[in-house]
XYZ file of C-alpha atoms in Angstrom:
165
model
C -60.508 58.478 -80.034
C -59.463 55.993 -82.818
C -55.877 57.762 -82.808
C -55.814 57.633 -79.063
C -56.681 53.711 -78.805
C -54.174 53.017 -81.880
C -51.388 54.759 -79.957
C -51.927 52.669 -76.683
C -51.735 49.668 -78.889
C -48.585 50.805 -80.498
C -46.993 51.664 -76.813
C -48.122 48.001 -74.956
C -45.339 46.060 -76.797
C -42.785 48.552 -75.575
C -42.933 46.883 -71.855
C -42.025 43.763 -73.365
C -38.736 44.415 -75.566
C -36.416 42.180 -73.404
C -37.557 39.317 -75.838
C -35.814 40.551 -79.228
C -32.388 41.576 -77.305
C -32.342 37.983 -75.886
C -33.023 36.422 -79.289
C -30.583 38.788 -81.230
C -27.752 37.590 -78.210
C -28.401 33.969 -78.721
C -27.949 34.333 -82.614
C -24.841 36.599 -82.167
C -23.014 34.826 -79.170
C -20.115 32.424 -80.391
C -20.387 33.287 -84.055
C -17.445 33.271 -86.006
C -16.325 35.766 -88.608
C -13.483 36.449 -91.042
C -12.364 38.926 -93.162
C -9.384 38.820 -96.213
C -7.886 40.797 -98.798
C -4.978 40.309 -101.365
C -3.015 43.060 -102.000
C -0.764 41.680 -104.247
C 0.505 42.675 -107.684
C 2.135 41.631 -110.621
C 5.875 42.188 -111.298
C 6.582 42.101 -114.956
C 10.154 42.992 -116.606
C 10.921 44.372 -119.986
C 12.833 42.127 -122.212
C 12.821 42.070 -126.080
C 9.762 40.767 -126.754
C 7.924 42.866 -124.406
C 6.835 42.433 -120.793
C 7.313 39.248 -118.894
C 5.771 38.579 -115.805
C 8.224 37.404 -113.332
C 6.170 37.476 -110.226
C 4.604 39.233 -107.526
C 4.862 41.762 -104.396
C 2.264 42.758 -102.038
C 0.706 41.550 -98.711
C -2.143 39.133 -97.887
C -4.485 40.002 -95.127
C -6.675 37.992 -92.872
C -8.525 38.310 -89.585
C -10.684 35.479 -87.886
C -13.018 36.487 -84.859
C -15.455 35.057 -82.225
C -18.295 37.093 -81.018
C -18.130 36.104 -77.169
C -20.185 38.859 -75.639
C -23.559 40.443 -76.564
C -25.742 43.136 -75.114
C -28.100 45.579 -76.230
C -31.275 47.973 -75.612
C -34.520 49.021 -77.468
C -34.995 52.127 -78.797
C -38.832 51.741 -80.580
C -38.623 49.337 -83.213
C -35.040 49.223 -83.284
C -31.929 47.190 -81.504
C -28.997 49.081 -80.366
C -26.486 46.300 -80.080
C -23.023 45.778 -78.914
C -20.878 42.678 -79.583
C -17.210 42.306 -77.917
C -15.027 39.962 -79.985
C -11.595 38.632 -80.014
C -9.704 36.710 -82.459
C -6.214 37.164 -84.855
C -4.890 38.881 -87.944
C -2.009 38.053 -90.029
C -0.368 40.113 -92.713
C 1.879 37.760 -94.920
C 4.332 39.866 -97.025
C 5.071 38.323 -100.699
C 8.008 38.961 -103.033
C 9.472 38.109 -106.322
C 8.935 35.395 -107.454
C 5.626 35.639 -105.770
C 6.585 33.330 -102.888
C 6.457 34.092 -99.097
C 8.528 36.540 -97.751
C 10.059 35.111 -94.505
C 9.403 35.454 -90.790
C 13.008 36.319 -90.317
C 12.901 39.313 -92.930
C 10.068 40.603 -91.315
C 7.628 39.143 -93.923
C 4.824 38.036 -91.295
C 2.834 40.653 -89.006
C 0.588 38.757 -86.294
C -1.450 40.528 -83.789
C -4.147 39.355 -81.324
C -7.401 41.173 -81.909
C -10.226 42.438 -79.535
C -12.574 44.946 -78.892
C -16.266 46.526 -79.212
C -18.393 46.968 -82.029
C -21.919 48.709 -81.903
C -24.738 48.574 -84.574
C -28.109 48.667 -84.845
C -30.916 46.221 -86.098
C -34.330 47.825 -87.044
C -37.423 45.123 -87.375
C -40.709 45.632 -89.131
C -42.821 42.738 -89.558
C -42.588 40.787 -92.588
C -39.657 42.471 -93.496
C -35.979 41.420 -93.478
C -34.046 43.116 -90.446
C -31.965 46.124 -91.600
C -28.364 46.812 -90.143
C -27.184 49.632 -89.794
C -23.114 49.568 -89.181
C -21.708 51.799 -86.353
C -18.118 51.797 -85.147
C -15.674 50.248 -83.042
C -14.000 50.766 -79.901
C -11.986 49.478 -77.142
C -9.253 47.918 -79.419
C -6.976 45.511 -78.023
C -3.165 44.877 -78.725
C -2.927 47.877 -81.256
C -5.028 50.851 -80.116
C -5.168 52.741 -83.237
C -8.760 52.070 -84.971
C -7.299 52.960 -88.335
C -4.333 49.657 -88.284
C -5.427 47.227 -90.365
C -5.453 44.607 -87.562
C -8.561 46.295 -86.408
C -10.203 47.757 -89.810
C -9.775 43.770 -90.649
C -11.164 42.790 -87.461
C -14.321 45.206 -87.453
C -14.843 43.622 -90.988
C -14.771 40.074 -89.742
C -17.421 41.205 -87.155
C -19.613 42.643 -89.644
C -19.664 39.388 -91.406
C -20.322 37.576 -88.834
C -22.865 39.974 -87.564
C -24.476 39.564 -91.301
C -24.609 35.930 -91.229
C -26.815 35.854 -88.415
C -29.659 37.887 -90.509
């Protein structure tokens, strides 16, 4: 009998789960995030006394996003959340002597990013929520999920979400 009463007690809060979704939505909607990476490497030249650094080559990548929509549903103590986002992505090329490559020479790539991202938040009383990262979809200007613009946008979304918790 005690087991039945305890089961009923646990199932009562399941009826009123609109609160946590609304709370999470209010925290996430409008939140911003960034993600960047420096893929430059030093370039050396052999001289009589050894190697001398003459500059760098590579790329810097950066994405800025804003969460502009949030929805979700509860499954037990886990909120399954979906956010929509939009923002920008830039890849800047660098060449010897460690200077930005001119846009006229293809040294910059700018993309608009947008999409959806699904993740889970599990909450237990008196514990920090556990975030389980999910997947992105419905990508914007570049449809391929593996393109750097979408990879960096998803990382920026994850940073925006993580900053809320």
